[in-house]
Amino acid sequence: MDCAPASETVYLPEGVRTAVKLLVVGHFAVGKTTFVGALSEIPPLRTEEVMTQVGASVDDLVGVRGKTTTTVALDFGRVTLNDSLVLYLFGTPGQRRFTGLWRDLTRGALGALVLADTRRLDHSFEVMGLLEELGLPYAVALNDFDGMPEHGLDEVREALDLPPATPLLRCDARDRISATETLIALVTHLLARTGDLENA
């Protein structure tokens, strides 16, 4: 996947004919904003706001005590795959109170990447359940946080009750190469389901 740096590409090439919408989802503070920012060839759109004391009393800050901002609408980024195909990435808010918003964001999406944190795996069930309810295919990526427990992928797959065909991999949402490899795994999975991404 050849992604031009943000400084070189602002407008789409004239030949682009196909745009694919993908979601980046997951529970609160799992790294969605970071992931979209690492991949986007344009300056990403972010809707982060400073967390208030009221929000801190509602959101589960276990393991993320240093977090001071949160996404309140969406993150948006773009990845041009070739002269005719572009991916639009929509990062969703992670808190339960925003479920209605990101349910709306699933409209027109081809698939989703679920970011997960092994320190809070149980928080991923609600996210995956909603995707399954909506019939949206997905891959799961374990975001490698510093100091996170070491669990084998087979162990995590069993804990999450993932079907064998659902991709499960590790990634570092801060790293462009790692994020790119993760996106490739998702697109490959979607290709296998749709046959031809450009005709999806």
Short mmCIF file of C-alpha atoms in Angstrom, two decimals:
data_model
loop_
_atom_site.label_atom_id
_atom_site.label_comp_id
_atom_site.label_asym_id
_atom_site.label_seq_id
_atom_site.Cartn_x
_atom_site.Cartn_y
_atom_site.Cartn_z
CA MET A 1 0.00 0.00 0.00
CA ASP A 2 1.63 3.24 -1.14
CA CYS A 3 0.42 6.15 0.97
CA ALA A 4 1.64 9.62 0.09
CA PRO A 5 2.69 11.90 2.98
CA ALA A 6 0.09 14.43 4.11
CA SER A 7 2.24 17.32 2.89
CA GLU A 8 2.13 16.02 -0.69
CA THR A 9 -1.51 15.03 -1.10
CA VAL A 10 -4.50 17.14 -0.19
CA TYR A 11 -6.81 16.68 -3.15
CA LEU A 12 -7.79 13.36 -4.68
CA PRO A 13 -6.24 12.33 -8.00
CA GLU A 14 -8.61 13.05 -10.88
CA GLY A 15 -8.86 9.37 -11.77
CA VAL A 16 -10.37 8.25 -8.47
CA ARG A 17 -13.70 6.59 -9.22
CA THR A 18 -14.31 4.38 -6.17
CA ALA A 19 -14.51 5.43 -2.53
CA VAL A 20 -14.82 2.88 0.26
CA LYS A 21 -15.97 3.75 3.77
CA LEU A 22 -14.37 1.87 6.66
CA LEU A 23 -14.98 2.30 10.38
CA VAL A 24 -12.41 2.23 13.16
CA VAL A 25 -14.33 1.24 16.29
CA GLY A 26 -13.64 0.12 19.82
CA HIS A 27 -14.25 0.94 23.43
CA PHE A 28 -13.29 4.18 25.15
CA ALA A 29 -9.57 5.10 25.09
CA VAL A 30 -8.44 2.18 22.92
CA GLY A 31 -6.52 4.29 20.36
CA LYS A 32 -8.96 4.97 17.51
CA THR A 33 -8.01 8.64 17.09
CA THR A 34 -4.32 7.71 17.14
CA PHE A 35 -4.85 4.96 14.54
CA VAL A 36 -6.69 7.21 12.09
CA GLY A 37 -4.08 9.94 12.55
CA ALA A 38 -1.20 7.54 11.90
CA LEU A 39 -2.71 6.39 8.60
CA SER A 40 -4.34 9.44 7.08
CA GLU A 41 -2.58 11.05 4.13
CA ILE A 42 -4.38 14.31 4.90
CA PRO A 43 -4.51 16.14 8.23
CA PRO A 44 -7.20 14.11 10.02
CA LEU A 45 -10.43 15.66 11.18
CA ARG A 46 -10.71 15.26 14.94
CA THR A 47 -13.55 16.17 17.27
CA GLU A 48 -11.75 15.80 20.57
CA GLU A 49 -12.80 17.77 23.60
CA VAL A 50 -11.27 18.10 27.03
CA MET A 51 -12.83 15.65 29.45
CA THR A 52 -14.83 17.25 32.24
CA GLN A 53 -15.21 16.09 35.81
CA VAL A 54 -18.74 14.99 34.94
CA GLY A 55 -17.44 12.89 32.02
CA ALA A 56 -14.69 11.41 34.17
CA SER A 57 -17.31 10.19 36.62
CA VAL A 58 -19.19 8.43 33.80
CA ASP A 59 -16.35 7.04 31.66
CA ASP A 60 -14.27 4.11 32.86
CA LEU A 61 -10.75 5.49 33.30
CA VAL A 62 -9.21 2.28 34.63
CA GLY A 63 -5.81 1.93 32.96
CA VAL A 64 -6.11 5.32 31.20
CA ARG A 65 -5.82 7.77 34.07
CA GLY A 66 -3.66 10.14 32.02
CA LYS A 67 -6.32 10.62 29.34
CA THR A 68 -7.52 14.23 29.20
CA THR A 69 -9.47 14.40 25.91
CA THR A 70 -12.11 12.28 24.21
CA THR A 71 -13.75 12.05 20.78
CA VAL A 72 -17.28 13.45 20.86
CA ALA A 73 -18.35 12.93 17.24
CA LEU A 74 -15.89 11.22 14.90
CA ASP A 75 -12.38 11.09 13.50
CA PHE A 76 -11.94 11.20 9.74
CA GLY A 77 -8.96 10.31 7.56
CA ARG A 78 -8.20 9.30 4.00
CA VAL A 79 -5.93 6.70 2.39
CA THR A 80 -5.54 6.62 -1.42
CA LEU A 81 -4.71 3.08 -2.50
CA ASN A 82 -4.17 3.75 -6.20
CA ASP A 83 -5.21 6.14 -8.96
CA SER A 84 -8.81 4.95 -8.86
CA LEU A 85 -9.52 3.77 -5.29
CA VAL A 86 -9.62 5.68 -2.00
CA LEU A 87 -10.46 4.58 1.54
CA TYR A 88 -12.25 6.90 3.95
CA LEU A 89 -11.65 6.07 7.60
CA PHE A 90 -14.24 7.03 10.20
CA GLY A 91 -13.20 6.68 13.82
CA THR A 92 -16.13 6.44 16.23
CA PRO A 93 -16.54 7.57 19.84
CA GLY A 94 -16.10 4.74 22.30
CA GLN A 95 -18.51 5.61 25.09
CA ARG A 96 -21.87 3.86 25.30
CA ARG A 97 -23.74 7.18 25.24
CA PHE A 98 -22.51 7.70 21.65
CA THR A 99 -23.74 4.33 20.36
CA GLY A 100 -26.58 5.96 18.42
CA LEU A 101 -24.11 8.22 16.64
CA TRP A 102 -21.77 5.50 15.53
CA ARG A 103 -24.66 3.24 14.59
CA ASP A 104 -25.50 6.01 12.08
CA LEU A 105 -21.88 6.06 10.92
CA THR A 106 -22.11 2.39 9.91
CA ARG A 107 -24.45 3.31 7.05
CA GLY A 108 -22.63 2.78 3.77
CA ALA A 109 -19.56 1.25 5.44
CA LEU A 110 -18.02 -1.84 3.86
CA GLY A 111 -16.50 -3.09 7.11
CA ALA A 112 -14.88 -2.15 10.40
CA LEU A 113 -11.67 -2.53 12.33
CA VAL A 114 -12.23 -3.22 16.03
CA LEU A 115 -9.36 -1.98 18.18
CA ALA A 116 -9.08 -3.87 21.47
CA ASP A 117 -7.02 -3.63 24.64
CA THR A 118 -6.14 -6.89 26.42
CA ARG A 119 -6.40 -5.08 29.77
CA ARG A 120 -10.11 -4.50 29.06
CA LEU A 121 -11.13 -7.23 26.62
CA ASP A 122 -14.60 -7.48 28.10
CA HIS A 123 -15.28 -3.93 26.86
CA SER A 124 -15.03 -5.17 23.27
CA PHE A 125 -18.05 -7.48 23.43
CA GLU A 126 -20.62 -4.71 23.14
CA VAL A 127 -18.83 -3.21 20.13
CA MET A 128 -18.55 -6.53 18.30
CA GLY A 129 -22.12 -7.41 19.20
CA LEU A 130 -23.41 -4.24 17.60
CA LEU A 131 -21.40 -4.86 14.42
CA GLU A 132 -22.79 -8.39 14.22
CA GLU A 133 -26.30 -7.08 14.80
CA LEU A 134 -25.81 -4.66 11.89
CA GLY A 135 -24.25 -7.35 9.68
CA LEU A 136 -20.99 -5.41 9.25
CA PRO A 137 -17.89 -7.60 8.77
CA TYR A 138 -14.86 -6.74 10.86
CA ALA A 139 -11.31 -7.59 11.87
CA VAL A 140 -9.91 -7.22 15.38
CA ALA A 141 -6.56 -5.62 16.22
CA LEU A 142 -4.99 -5.67 19.67
CA ASN A 143 -3.46 -2.26 20.23
CA ASP A 144 -0.08 -2.73 21.89
CA PHE A 145 -0.07 -0.43 24.88
CA ASP A 146 3.05 -0.16 27.01
CA GLY A 147 2.85 -2.60 29.89
CA MET A 148 -0.15 -4.50 28.55
CA PRO A 149 -0.42 -8.22 29.48
CA GLU A 150 1.12 -10.71 27.09
CA HIS A 151 -1.53 -13.06 25.74
CA GLY A 152 -1.24 -15.34 22.73
CA LEU A 153 -3.58 -14.62 19.82
CA ASP A 154 -5.20 -18.05 20.16
CA GLU A 155 -5.96 -17.30 23.81
CA VAL A 156 -7.44 -13.91 22.92
CA ARG A 157 -9.48 -15.39 20.06
CA GLU A 158 -11.00 -17.87 22.47
CA ALA A 159 -11.68 -15.16 25.07
CA LEU A 160 -13.44 -13.02 22.46
CA ASP A 161 -15.23 -16.03 20.94
CA LEU A 162 -14.13 -14.96 17.45
CA PRO A 163 -15.01 -17.13 14.45
CA PRO A 164 -11.95 -18.65 12.71
CA ALA A 165 -12.51 -16.47 9.63
CA THR A 166 -12.37 -13.19 11.58
CA PRO A 167 -8.83 -11.76 11.39
CA LEU A 168 -7.11 -11.14 14.74
CA LEU A 169 -3.74 -9.42 14.85
CA ARG A 170 -1.58 -7.11 16.89
CA CYS A 171 -0.84 -3.51 16.02
CA ASP A 172 0.69 -0.33 17.36
CA ALA A 173 -1.80 2.43 16.57
CA ARG A 174 1.00 5.02 16.87
CA ASP A 175 3.08 3.44 14.13
CA ARG A 176 2.20 4.11 10.48
CA ILE A 177 3.68 0.85 9.21
CA SER A 178 1.91 -1.25 11.83
CA ALA A 179 -1.39 0.59 11.23
CA THR A 180 -0.99 0.09 7.47
CA GLU A 181 -0.44 -3.66 7.89
CA THR A 182 -3.55 -3.81 10.04
CA LEU A 183 -5.60 -1.96 7.43
CA ILE A 184 -4.32 -4.32 4.74
CA ALA A 185 -5.51 -7.29 6.82
CA LEU A 186 -8.98 -5.74 7.09
CA VAL A 187 -9.19 -4.93 3.37
CA THR A 188 -7.96 -8.43 2.47
CA HIS A 189 -10.69 -9.90 4.69
CA LEU A 190 -13.32 -7.71 3.03
CA LEU A 191 -12.01 -8.65 -0.42
CA ALA A 192 -12.45 -12.30 0.43
CA ARG A 193 -16.07 -11.61 1.37
CA THR A 194 -17.01 -9.32 -1.51
CA GLY A 195 -14.82 -10.74 -4.28
CA ASP A 196 -13.95 -7.35 -5.74
CA LEU A 197 -13.58 -4.23 -3.60
CA GLU A 198 -14.02 -1.87 -6.51
CA ASN A 199 -17.33 -3.48 -7.42
CA ALA A 200 -18.59 -3.62 -3.83
#
